[in-house]
Coordinates of C-alpha atoms in Angstrom, one line a residue:
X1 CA 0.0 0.0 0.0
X2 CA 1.2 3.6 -0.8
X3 CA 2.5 6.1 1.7
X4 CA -0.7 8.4 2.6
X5 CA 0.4 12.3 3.5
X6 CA -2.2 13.9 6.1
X7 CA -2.3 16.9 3.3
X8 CA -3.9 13.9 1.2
X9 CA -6.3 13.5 3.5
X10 CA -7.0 17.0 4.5
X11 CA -7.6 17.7 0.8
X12 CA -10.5 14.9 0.4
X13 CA -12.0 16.5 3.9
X14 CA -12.2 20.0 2.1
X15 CA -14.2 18.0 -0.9
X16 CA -16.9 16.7 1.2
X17 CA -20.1 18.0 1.2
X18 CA -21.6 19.4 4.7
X19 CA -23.9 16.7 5.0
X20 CA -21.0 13.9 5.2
X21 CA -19.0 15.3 7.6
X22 CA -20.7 14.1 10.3
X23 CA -20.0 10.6 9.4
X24 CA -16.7 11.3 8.1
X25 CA -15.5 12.4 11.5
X26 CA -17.2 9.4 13.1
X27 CA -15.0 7.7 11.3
X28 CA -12.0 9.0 11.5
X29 CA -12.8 9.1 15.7
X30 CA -13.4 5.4 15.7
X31 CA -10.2 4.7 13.8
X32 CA -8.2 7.0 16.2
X33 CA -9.7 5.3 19.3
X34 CA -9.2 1.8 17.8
X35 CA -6.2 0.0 19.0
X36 CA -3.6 0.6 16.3
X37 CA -1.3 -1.7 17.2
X38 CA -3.7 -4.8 17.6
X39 CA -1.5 -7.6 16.5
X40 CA -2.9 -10.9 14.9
X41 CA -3.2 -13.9 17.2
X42 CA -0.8 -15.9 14.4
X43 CA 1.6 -12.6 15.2
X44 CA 1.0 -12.4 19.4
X45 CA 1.6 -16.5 19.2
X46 CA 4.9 -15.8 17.4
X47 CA 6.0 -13.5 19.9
X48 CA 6.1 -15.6 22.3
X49 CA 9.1 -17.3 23.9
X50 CA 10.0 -20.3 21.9
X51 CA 9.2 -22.6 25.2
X52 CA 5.9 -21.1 26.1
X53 CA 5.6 -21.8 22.6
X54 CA 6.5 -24.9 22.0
X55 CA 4.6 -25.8 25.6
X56 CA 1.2 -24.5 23.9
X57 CA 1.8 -26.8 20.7
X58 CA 2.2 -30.1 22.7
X59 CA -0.7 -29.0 24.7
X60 CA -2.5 -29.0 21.6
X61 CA -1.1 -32.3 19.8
X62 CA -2.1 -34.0 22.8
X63 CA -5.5 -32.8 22.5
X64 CA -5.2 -33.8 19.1
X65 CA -3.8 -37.4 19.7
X66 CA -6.4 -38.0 22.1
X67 CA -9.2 -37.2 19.3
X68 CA -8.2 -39.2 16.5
X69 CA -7.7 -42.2 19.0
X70 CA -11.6 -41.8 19.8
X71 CA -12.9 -41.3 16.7
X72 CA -10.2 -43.7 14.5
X73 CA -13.3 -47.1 15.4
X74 CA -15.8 -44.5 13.9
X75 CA -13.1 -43.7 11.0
X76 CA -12.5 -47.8 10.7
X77 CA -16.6 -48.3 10.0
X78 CA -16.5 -45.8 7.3
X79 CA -13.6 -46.2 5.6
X80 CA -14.2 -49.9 5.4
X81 CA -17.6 -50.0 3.8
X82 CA -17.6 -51.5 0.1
X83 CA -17.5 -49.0 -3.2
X84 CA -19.8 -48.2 -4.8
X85 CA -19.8 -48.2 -8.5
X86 CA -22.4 -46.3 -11.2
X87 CA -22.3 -47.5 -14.4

């Protein structure tokens, strides 16, 4: 994305008419109140130290160790069915 002066802004500002400036500050208030900095959770994860990290992710292959166990004699009575052919 392109660098954005504040005279660029300014300048479509002087263009609106009356009647939108009402919303156009509403706007722009709710952007400057809004966290900028909010970072994604994929970003915050990655900022962690590698060995929280790493403690999270065996936490969570665990978790997922324990579901396919579960669910592999429901996986074995579908995947063991006979094909079926259309002519």
């Amino acid at each position: 994305m392109e660098t954005i002066a504040y005279a660029q802004i300014q300048e479509l500002v002087m263009r609106l008419p009356a009647r939108k400036l009402p919303l156009a500050y509403s706007l722009l208030i709710e952007l400057v109140e809004k966290e900028s900095d909010e970072l994604s959770p994929q970003v915050q994860f990655m900022l962690l130290p590698l060995a929280e990290r790493q403690r999270i992710m065996a936490r969570q292959a665990k978790k997922m160790v324990t579901h396919y166990e579960e669910s592999a004699v429901e996986r074995q009575v579908w995947q063991a069915g006979d094909f079926l052919y259309a002519d």
